[in-house]
mmCIF file of C-alpha atoms in Angstrom:
data_model
loop_
_atom_site.group_PDB
_atom_site.id
_atom_site.type_symbol
_atom_site.label_atom_id
_atom_site.label_comp_id
_atom_site.label_asym_id
_atom_site.label_seq_id
_atom_site.Cartn_x
_atom_site.Cartn_y
_atom_site.Cartn_z
ATOM 1 C CA MET A 24 103.955 111.333 156.620
ATOM 2 C CA ILE A 25 106.804 110.453 154.384
ATOM 3 C CA THR A 26 104.623 109.405 151.513
ATOM 4 C CA SER A 27 102.642 112.555 151.573
ATOM 5 C CA ARG A 28 105.709 114.708 151.459
ATOM 6 C CA LEU A 29 106.954 112.635 148.483
ATOM 7 C CA GLN A 30 103.537 113.256 146.878
ATOM 8 C CA VAL A 31 103.723 117.033 147.331
ATOM 9 C CA LEU A 32 107.277 117.017 145.828
ATOM 10 C CA LEU A 33 106.281 114.917 142.875
ATOM 11 C CA PHE A 34 103.357 117.017 142.319
ATOM 12 C CA SER A 35 105.372 120.325 142.367
ATOM 13 C CA LEU A 36 107.997 118.671 139.996
ATOM 14 C CA THR A 37 105.156 117.714 137.520
ATOM 15 C CA LEU A 38 104.234 121.505 137.582
ATOM 16 C CA LEU A 39 107.661 122.460 137.121
ATOM 17 C CA THR A 40 107.970 120.390 133.956
ATOM 18 C CA GLY A 41 104.809 121.790 132.729
ATOM 19 C CA VAL A 42 105.927 125.288 133.061
ATOM 20 C CA GLY A 43 109.112 124.137 131.011
ATOM 21 C CA THR A 44 107.314 122.977 127.984
ATOM 22 C CA ALA A 45 105.061 126.035 127.990
ATOM 23 C CA SER A 46 107.971 128.263 127.873
ATOM 24 C CA THR A 47 109.566 126.533 124.875
ATOM 25 C CA ILE A 48 107.370 128.354 122.502
ATOM 26 C CA THR A 49 108.711 131.885 122.628
ATOM 27 C CA VAL A 50 106.897 135.055 122.084
ATOM 28 C CA GLN A 51 108.207 136.845 119.150
ATOM 29 C CA SER A 52 108.687 140.336 118.954
ATOM 30 C CA PHE A 53 107.453 142.734 116.150
ATOM 31 C CA ASP A 54 107.317 146.256 115.101
ATOM 32 C CA THR A 55 103.666 146.801 114.968
ATOM 33 C CA GLU A 56 100.595 145.102 116.546
ATOM 34 C CA ILE A 57 99.166 144.207 112.881
ATOM 35 C CA GLN A 58 102.462 142.121 112.327
ATOM 36 C CA GLN A 59 101.994 140.315 115.640
ATOM 37 C CA THR A 60 98.203 139.334 114.811
ATOM 38 C CA ARG A 61 99.305 138.397 111.254
ATOM 39 C CA TYR A 62 101.890 136.130 112.637
ATOM 40 C CA ASN A 63 99.488 134.499 115.336
ATOM 41 C CA ARG A 64 97.023 133.860 112.507
ATOM 42 C CA LEU A 65 99.770 132.433 110.229
ATOM 43 C CA ILE A 66 101.300 130.055 112.430
ATOM 44 C CA TYR A 67 97.842 128.716 113.428
ATOM 45 C CA ASP A 68 96.847 128.526 109.819
ATOM 46 C CA LEU A 69 99.925 126.473 108.632
ATOM 47 C CA ARG A 70 100.089 122.755 109.431
ATOM 48 C CA CYS A 71 103.298 121.274 110.880
ATOM 49 C CA PRO A 72 104.921 118.882 108.214
ATOM 50 C CA VAL A 73 106.226 116.398 110.948
ATOM 51 C CA CYS A 74 103.644 116.396 113.750
ATOM 52 C CA GLN A 75 100.297 114.601 113.033
ATOM 53 C CA GLY A 76 97.418 117.070 113.366
ATOM 54 C CA GLN A 77 99.389 119.996 114.770
ATOM 55 C CA ASN A 78 99.968 123.525 113.552
ATOM 56 C CA ILE A 79 103.397 125.131 113.482
ATOM 57 C CA GLY A 80 102.256 127.443 116.320
ATOM 58 C CA GLU A 81 101.420 124.399 118.696
ATOM 59 C CA SER A 82 104.169 122.171 117.937
ATOM 60 C CA ASN A 83 107.408 121.969 119.790
ATOM 61 C CA ALA A 84 109.140 120.213 116.844
ATOM 62 C CA GLY A 85 112.358 121.566 115.786
ATOM 63 C CA LEU A 86 111.106 122.024 112.149
ATOM 64 C CA ALA A 87 107.991 123.911 113.528
ATOM 65 C CA LYS A 88 110.242 126.283 115.287
ATOM 66 C CA ASP A 89 112.383 126.757 112.002
ATOM 67 C CA LEU A 90 108.958 127.335 110.105
ATOM 68 C CA ARG A 91 107.797 129.906 112.891
ATOM 69 C CA ASP A 92 111.114 131.880 112.677
ATOM 70 C CA ARG A 93 110.826 131.763 108.812
ATOM 71 C CA VAL A 94 107.265 133.249 109.184
ATOM 72 C CA ARG A 95 108.462 135.868 111.339
ATOM 73 C CA SER A 96 111.461 136.963 109.272
ATOM 74 C CA MET A 97 109.195 137.192 106.032
ATOM 75 C CA ILE A 98 106.697 139.166 107.950
ATOM 76 C CA LEU A 99 109.487 141.557 108.963
ATOM 77 C CA ALA A 100 110.784 141.636 105.314
ATOM 78 C CA GLY A 101 107.420 142.813 104.207
ATOM 79 C CA GLN A 102 106.001 139.635 102.584
ATOM 80 C CA SER A 103 102.242 139.338 102.267
ATOM 81 C CA ASP A 104 100.402 136.351 103.915
ATOM 82 C CA ASP A 105 99.843 135.005 100.499
ATOM 83 C CA GLN A 106 103.514 135.126 99.714
ATOM 84 C CA ILE A 107 104.286 133.502 102.934
ATOM 85 C CA ALA A 108 101.740 130.803 102.375
ATOM 86 C CA ALA A 109 103.043 130.152 98.716
ATOM 87 C CA TYR A 110 106.601 129.996 100.179
ATOM 88 C CA MET A 111 105.553 127.059 102.423
ATOM 89 C CA VAL A 112 103.574 125.310 99.655
ATOM 90 C CA SER A 113 106.450 125.258 97.254
ATOM 91 C CA ARG A 114 108.477 123.526 99.901
ATOM 92 C CA TYR A 115 106.288 121.365 101.823
ATOM 93 C CA GLY A 116 103.449 120.891 99.411
ATOM 94 C CA GLU A 117 99.651 121.782 100.031
ATOM 95 C CA PHE A 118 99.930 119.551 102.917
ATOM 96 C CA VAL A 119 100.904 122.659 105.061
ATOM 97 C CA LEU A 120 97.448 124.158 104.233
ATOM 98 C CA TYR A 121 94.617 123.329 106.451
ATOM 99 C CA GLU A 122 92.260 124.604 103.802
ATOM 100 C CA PRO A 123 93.019 122.905 100.578
ATOM 101 C CA PRO A 124 92.716 125.045 97.479
ATOM 102 C CA VAL A 125 89.928 124.554 94.922
ATOM 103 C CA ARG A 126 91.446 123.150 91.817
ATOM 104 C CA PRO A 127 90.591 119.998 89.447
ATOM 105 C CA ALA A 128 92.405 117.559 91.435
ATOM 106 C CA THR A 129 90.413 118.513 94.854
ATOM 107 C CA TYR A 130 86.968 119.058 93.177
ATOM 108 C CA LEU A 131 86.105 115.680 94.655
ATOM 109 C CA LEU A 132 87.271 116.714 98.038
ATOM 110 C CA TRP A 133 85.068 119.548 98.053
ATOM 111 C CA VAL A 134 82.055 118.195 96.335
ATOM 112 C CA ILE A 135 81.610 114.980 98.187
ATOM 113 C CA PRO A 136 80.270 116.460 101.529
ATOM 114 C CA PHE A 137 77.781 118.429 99.512
ATOM 115 C CA LEU A 138 76.886 115.266 97.475
ATOM 116 C CA VAL A 139 76.542 113.108 100.624
ATOM 117 C CA ALA A 140 74.200 115.665 102.159
ATOM 118 C CA LEU A 141 72.233 115.809 98.991
ATOM 119 C CA ILE A 142 71.778 112.003 98.632
ATOM 120 C CA GLY A 143 70.897 111.752 102.263
ATOM 121 C CA PHE A 144 68.258 114.596 101.617
ATOM 122 C CA GLY A 145 66.776 112.661 98.762
ATOM 123 C CA PHE A 146 66.586 109.609 100.689
ATOM 124 C CA THR A 147 64.777 111.243 103.540
ATOM 125 C CA VAL A 148 62.307 112.839 101.064
ATOM 126 C CA ILE A 149 61.685 109.537 99.409
ATOM 127 C CA ALA A 150 61.119 107.783 102.728
ATOM 128 C CA ILE A 151 58.895 110.390 103.887
ATOM 129 C CA LYS A 152 56.815 110.289 100.882
ATOM 130 C CA LYS A 153 56.625 106.422 100.920
ATOM 131 C CA ARG A 154 55.411 106.288 104.540
ATOM 132 C CA GLY A 155 52.794 108.926 103.820
ATOM 133 C CA ARG A 156 51.242 107.037 100.854
ATOM 134 C CA ARG A 157 51.450 103.755 102.737
ATOM 135 C CA SER A 158 49.473 104.992 105.552
ATOM 136 C CA LEU A 159 46.977 106.669 103.177
ATOM 137 C CA ASN A 160 46.557 103.504 101.272
ATOM 138 C CA ASN A 161 45.799 101.685 104.388
ATOM 139 C CA LEU A 162 43.187 104.068 105.188
ATOM 140 C CA GLN A 163 41.505 103.973 102.075
ATOM 141 C CA THR A 164 41.567 100.312 101.535
ATOM 142 C CA ALA A 165 40.408 99.695 105.220
ATOM 143 C CA SER A 166 37.586 101.956 105.182
ATOM 144 C CA ARG A 167 36.215 101.264 101.833
ATOM 145 C CA ALA A 168 36.568 97.348 100.841
ATOM 146 C CA ASP A 169 37.794 95.284 103.708
ATOM 147 C CA GLU A 170 36.439 97.055 106.611
ATOM 148 C CA THR A 171 32.784 97.312 105.160
ATOM 149 C CA LYS A 172 32.997 93.756 104.376
ATOM 150 C CA ARG A 173 34.171 92.947 107.872
ATOM 151 C CA ALA A 174 31.598 95.123 109.397
ATOM 152 C CA ASP A 175 28.782 93.483 107.535
ATOM 153 C CA GLU A 176 29.988 90.137 108.733
ATOM 154 C CA LEU A 177 30.010 91.147 112.339
ATOM 155 C CA LEU A 178 26.548 92.723 111.974
ATOM 156 C CA SER A 179 24.943 89.704 110.443
ATOM 157 C CA SER A 180 26.637 87.392 112.986
ATOM 158 C CA ILE A 181 24.841 89.337 115.928
ATOM 159 C CA LYS A 182 21.509 87.333 116.205
ATOM 160 C CA PRO A 183 18.550 88.932 118.204
ATOM 161 C CA ASN A 184 18.611 86.285 120.977
ATOM 162 C CA SER A 185 22.504 85.703 121.151
ATOM 163 C CA PRO A 186 24.004 85.002 124.289
ATOM 164 C CA ILE A 187 26.213 88.182 124.090
ATOM 165 C CA ASP A 188 22.956 90.018 124.363
ATOM 166 C CA GLU A 189 21.866 88.395 127.402
ATOM 167 C CA ARG A 190 25.246 88.672 129.134
ATOM 168 C CA ASP A 191 25.083 92.517 128.272
ATOM 169 C CA ILE A 192 21.930 92.920 130.006
ATOM 170 C CA THR A 193 22.812 91.054 133.085
ATOM 171 C CA MET B 21 67.817 91.917 95.604
ATOM 172 C CA LEU B 22 69.714 94.971 94.546
ATOM 173 C CA LYS B 23 68.206 96.931 97.497
ATOM 174 C CA ARG B 24 69.344 94.131 99.823
ATOM 175 C CA LEU B 25 72.913 94.174 98.260
ATOM 176 C CA LEU B 26 73.353 97.861 98.386
ATOM 177 C CA PRO B 27 74.562 98.236 102.111
ATOM 178 C CA LEU B 28 77.003 95.348 101.522
ATOM 179 C CA PHE B 29 78.285 97.013 98.307
ATOM 180 C CA LEU B 30 78.727 100.485 100.216
ATOM 181 C CA PHE B 31 80.406 98.406 103.128
ATOM 182 C CA VAL B 32 82.868 96.779 100.561
ATOM 183 C CA ILE B 33 83.714 100.307 99.158
ATOM 184 C CA LEU B 34 84.420 101.593 102.563
ATOM 185 C CA VAL B 35 86.563 98.598 103.431
ATOM 186 C CA ILE B 36 88.664 99.213 100.225
ATOM 187 C CA PHE B 37 89.128 102.774 101.217
ATOM 188 C CA LEU B 38 90.278 101.910 104.797
ATOM 189 C CA TYR B 39 92.551 99.191 103.388
ATOM 190 C CA VAL B 40 94.465 101.609 101.112
ATOM 191 C CA GLY B 41 94.447 104.051 103.928
ATOM 192 C CA LEU B 42 96.062 101.616 106.394
ATOM 193 C CA GLY B 43 98.842 100.799 103.878
ATOM 194 C CA ARG B 44 99.873 104.482 103.281
ATOM 195 C CA ASN B 45 102.592 106.137 105.323
ATOM 196 C CA PRO B 46 101.004 109.469 106.868
ATOM 197 C CA ARG B 47 104.341 110.804 107.566
ATOM 198 C CA GLU B 48 105.302 110.700 103.894
ATOM 199 C CA LEU B 49 104.391 113.935 102.140
ATOM 200 C CA PRO B 50 104.335 114.148 98.179
ATOM 201 C CA SER B 51 107.207 116.620 97.686
ATOM 202 C CA PRO B 52 106.035 119.670 95.538
ATOM 203 C CA LEU B 53 109.782 119.868 94.279
ATOM 204 C CA ILE B 54 109.703 116.844 92.017
ATOM 205 C CA ASP B 55 110.513 118.020 88.507
ATOM 206 C CA LYS B 56 111.359 121.450 89.628
ATOM 207 C CA PRO B 57 114.897 122.698 89.605
ATOM 208 C CA ALA B 58 116.773 122.030 92.852
ATOM 209 C CA PRO B 59 116.616 125.003 95.069
ATOM 210 C CA GLY B 60 119.879 126.873 95.088
ATOM 211 C CA PHE B 61 122.165 127.745 97.917
ATOM 212 C CA VAL B 62 125.578 128.636 98.672
ATOM 213 C CA LEU B 63 127.138 127.221 101.769
ATOM 214 C CA GLN B 64 130.399 126.444 103.184
ATOM 215 C CA ASP B 65 132.052 123.124 102.662
ATOM 216 C CA LEU B 66 132.224 120.873 105.513
ATOM 217 C CA PHE B 67 135.923 120.273 105.340
ATOM 218 C CA ASN B 68 136.975 123.731 104.343
ATOM 219 C CA PRO B 69 135.226 126.742 105.661
ATOM 220 C CA ASP B 70 136.777 128.924 102.994
ATOM 221 C CA LEU B 71 135.374 126.884 100.048
ATOM 222 C CA PHE B 72 131.515 127.608 99.129
ATOM 223 C CA ILE B 73 129.356 125.265 97.323
ATOM 224 C CA ASP B 74 126.756 126.550 95.012
ATOM 225 C CA ALA B 75 124.048 123.988 94.696
ATOM 226 C CA SER B 76 122.795 125.396 91.282
ATOM 227 C CA VAL B 77 126.362 125.214 89.902
ATOM 228 C CA ASP B 78 128.105 122.407 91.793
ATOM 229 C CA PHE B 79 125.105 119.883 91.730
ATOM 230 C CA LYS B 80 124.647 120.244 88.088
ATOM 231 C CA GLY B 81 126.265 118.246 84.971
ATOM 232 C CA LYS B 82 125.650 114.441 86.148
ATOM 233 C CA VAL B 83 122.818 112.615 87.488
ATOM 234 C CA ALA B 84 123.490 112.768 91.147
ATOM 235 C CA LEU B 85 122.181 111.765 94.650
ATOM 236 C CA VAL B 86 121.834 114.436 97.366
ATOM 237 C CA ASN B 87 121.692 112.974 100.705
ATOM 238 C CA VAL B 88 120.615 115.076 103.747
ATOM 239 C CA TRP B 89 122.164 113.739 107.003
ATOM 240 C CA ALA B 90 123.439 114.445 110.451
ATOM 241 C CA SER B 91 125.646 112.944 112.927
ATOM 242 C CA TRP B 92 122.716 112.823 115.439
ATOM 243 C CA CYS B 93 120.440 111.030 113.046
ATOM 244 C CA VAL B 94 120.166 107.270 113.870
ATOM 245 C CA THR B 95 118.694 106.263 110.536
ATOM 246 C CA CYS B 96 121.408 107.993 108.835
ATOM 247 C CA ARG B 97 123.884 105.817 110.506
ATOM 248 C CA ARG B 98 121.901 102.718 109.343
ATOM 249 C CA GLU B 99 121.652 103.726 105.683
ATOM 250 C CA HIS B 100 125.324 104.635 105.432
ATOM 251 C CA PRO B 101 126.712 101.223 104.188
ATOM 252 C CA ALA B 102 124.237 101.566 101.356
ATOM 253 C CA LEU B 103 125.721 104.952 100.541
ATOM 254 C CA MET B 104 129.335 103.776 100.793
ATOM 255 C CA ARG B 105 128.292 100.959 98.408
ATOM 256 C CA LEU B 106 126.782 103.133 95.878
ATOM 257 C CA SER B 107 129.824 105.780 95.965
ATOM 258 C CA LYS B 108 132.235 102.675 95.400
ATOM 259 C CA GLU B 109 130.403 101.696 92.481
ATOM 260 C CA GLY B 110 131.149 105.207 91.240
ATOM 261 C CA LYS B 111 128.472 105.419 88.681
ATOM 262 C CA THR B 112 126.630 108.571 90.673
ATOM 263 C CA PRO B 113 128.263 111.060 92.505
ATOM 264 C CA ILE B 114 126.620 111.621 95.931
ATOM 265 C CA TYR B 115 126.377 115.095 97.472
ATOM 266 C CA GLY B 116 125.833 115.399 101.222
ATOM 267 C CA ILE B 117 123.924 118.144 103.012
ATOM 268 C CA ASN B 118 125.104 118.236 106.584
ATOM 269 C CA TYR B 119 121.735 119.116 108.325
ATOM 270 C CA LYS B 120 121.960 121.020 111.723
ATOM 271 C CA ASP B 121 125.085 119.521 112.833
ATOM 272 C CA THR B 122 128.342 120.630 114.090
ATOM 273 C CA ARG B 123 131.568 120.751 111.956
ATOM 274 C CA GLN B 124 133.447 118.512 114.587
ATOM 275 C CA GLU B 125 130.749 115.787 115.049
ATOM 276 C CA ALA B 126 130.062 115.588 111.408
ATOM 277 C CA LYS B 127 133.749 115.074 110.596
ATOM 278 C CA GLN B 128 134.146 112.446 113.039
ATOM 279 C CA TYR B 129 131.243 110.520 111.940
ATOM 280 C CA LEU B 130 132.721 110.552 108.434
ATOM 281 C CA ALA B 131 135.832 109.573 109.605
ATOM 282 C CA ALA B 132 134.470 106.666 111.540
ATOM 283 C CA LEU B 133 131.969 105.278 109.020
ATOM 284 C CA GLY B 134 133.781 106.409 105.804
ATOM 285 C CA ASN B 135 132.907 109.231 103.419
ATOM 286 C CA PRO B 136 130.556 108.547 100.502
ATOM 287 C CA PHE B 137 130.309 111.935 99.434
ATOM 288 C CA ALA B 138 131.977 113.754 96.532
ATOM 289 C CA LYS B 139 131.026 116.984 98.373
ATOM 290 C CA VAL B 140 129.513 117.857 101.758
ATOM 291 C CA VAL B 141 127.651 121.068 102.368
ATOM 292 C CA PHE B 142 127.755 122.408 105.923
ATOM 293 C CA ASP B 143 124.313 123.537 106.791
ATOM 294 C CA PRO B 144 124.053 124.118 110.654
ATOM 295 C CA ALA B 145 120.974 126.169 110.746
ATOM 296 C CA GLY B 146 119.062 123.991 108.386
ATOM 297 C CA THR B 147 118.425 126.870 105.813
ATOM 298 C CA ALA B 148 119.198 124.959 102.817
ATOM 299 C CA GLY B 149 117.153 121.886 104.518
ATOM 300 C CA LEU B 150 114.137 124.195 104.686
ATOM 301 C CA ASP B 151 114.436 125.341 101.091
ATOM 302 C CA TRP B 152 114.702 121.765 99.978
ATOM 303 C CA GLY B 153 111.525 120.866 102.049
ATOM 304 C CA VAL B 154 113.486 118.509 104.328
ATOM 305 C CA TYR B 155 111.528 117.469 107.370
ATOM 306 C CA ALA B 156 113.040 114.187 108.571
ATOM 307 C CA THR B 157 116.624 113.038 107.988
ATOM 308 C CA PRO B 158 117.639 111.137 106.107
ATOM 309 C CA GLU B 159 116.205 112.470 102.934
ATOM 310 C CA THR B 160 117.626 111.487 99.519
ATOM 311 C CA PHE B 161 116.999 113.310 96.308
ATOM 312 C CA ILE B 162 117.969 112.320 92.688
ATOM 313 C CA ILE B 163 118.856 115.230 90.554
ATOM 314 C CA ASP B 164 119.384 115.057 86.824
ATOM 315 C CA LYS B 165 122.066 116.407 84.682
ATOM 316 C CA GLU B 166 120.196 119.854 84.435
ATOM 317 C CA GLY B 167 119.697 119.936 88.202
ATOM 318 C CA ILE B 168 116.141 119.097 88.203
ATOM 319 C CA ILE B 169 114.824 116.984 91.197
ATOM 320 C CA ARG B 170 113.443 113.816 89.706
ATOM 321 C CA LEU B 171 112.769 111.682 93.031
ATOM 322 C CA LYS B 172 112.747 112.067 96.717
ATOM 323 C CA HIS B 173 113.004 109.369 99.213
ATOM 324 C CA VAL B 174 112.347 110.167 103.010
ATOM 325 C CA GLY B 175 113.960 107.518 105.359
ATOM 326 C CA ASN B 176 116.258 104.668 105.285
ATOM 327 C CA LEU B 177 117.617 103.476 101.959
ATOM 328 C CA THR B 178 117.003 100.036 102.424
ATOM 329 C CA ASP B 179 117.779 97.239 99.848
ATOM 330 C CA GLU B 180 114.221 97.304 98.891
ATOM 331 C CA VAL B 181 114.095 101.100 98.335
ATOM 332 C CA LEU B 182 117.127 100.964 96.390
ATOM 333 C CA ASN B 183 116.269 98.157 94.031
ATOM 334 C CA SER B 184 112.674 99.071 93.476
ATOM 335 C CA LYS B 185 112.800 102.975 93.523
ATOM 336 C CA VAL B 186 116.208 104.505 93.742
ATOM 337 C CA LEU B 187 118.381 102.317 91.183
ATOM 338 C CA PRO B 188 115.791 102.230 88.492
ATOM 339 C CA LYS B 189 115.309 105.880 88.379
ATOM 340 C CA LEU B 190 119.230 106.529 88.270
ATOM 341 C CA VAL B 191 119.506 103.973 85.500
ATOM 342 C CA GLU B 192 116.387 105.651 83.614
ATOM 343 C CA LEU B 193 117.945 109.204 83.911
ATOM 344 C CA GLN B 194 121.446 107.990 83.110
ATOM 345 C CA ASN B 195 120.324 106.438 79.894
ATOM 346 C CA LYS B 196 118.464 109.514 78.797
ATOM 347 C CA SER B 197 120.223 111.526 76.246
#
């Protein structure tokens, strides 16, 4: 009885803490709906510099909150999305962008997936062609040279009064 | 023969990439501020609220270290002796940016551990920190005579970091011109 009550208590406490962390991300107020949607998109497109693999919208880190606040104030100040992204990049580097820009240093990054796909496609084509040729070759050599020879051998090995014949009859 | 060795060759390449990747610190971001002018700010002096420090004016003229620190930052405490040693040598002025701290706690910290800073800027909201791309205290910048950032180090100034990274850069910049 006591243990079950303890379990309920613990369970409700866990629920409480869950609510607590969820509410740390505060909802920001904006003048217009468009600003709000822009804000929502920007904070999900900007990567948090200190939290591995989170954007600044998801993170509870102090720095992420600072950056969210900065995004909000820049939106309210009438800055464009590009200006805000450029502001973040000039401070924290291109790390903050989930989509890296296309320029000479990142060519390799952009090209490699397509290159690998192309190489894979090439290998597949070669493999299919090879297999096709091999089976065709087998067919040809078998029907023409070897098999006719073997067939002749087999035919000549059958004698009119061979035991096989008798067995077949009985 | 070549065909048999190809998978092994590709595997070796993969291992090299993974090995290099393991050795890198994923928390360390390359700073876009290197070789750029130090972002300007005007903020209060830690000890004197009436005195304002302008980074674009007060940090110029000499090759200097700028250290971002806070009293709540454990690693700052650990690297403090290194800063004290550097300031005693007196070759390079060290400027402090007191990041997201309270005036009282910051002053207590310096009173207890010693003050290596020629000037300390009080940045309770972290605005200067944001402009300087600070993401983890302590951070140390080297700026040259023209006020251009030449090096950034995130984390403890260990002897190894000082000897291999910070001091050579300081000497190099001081010998220039």
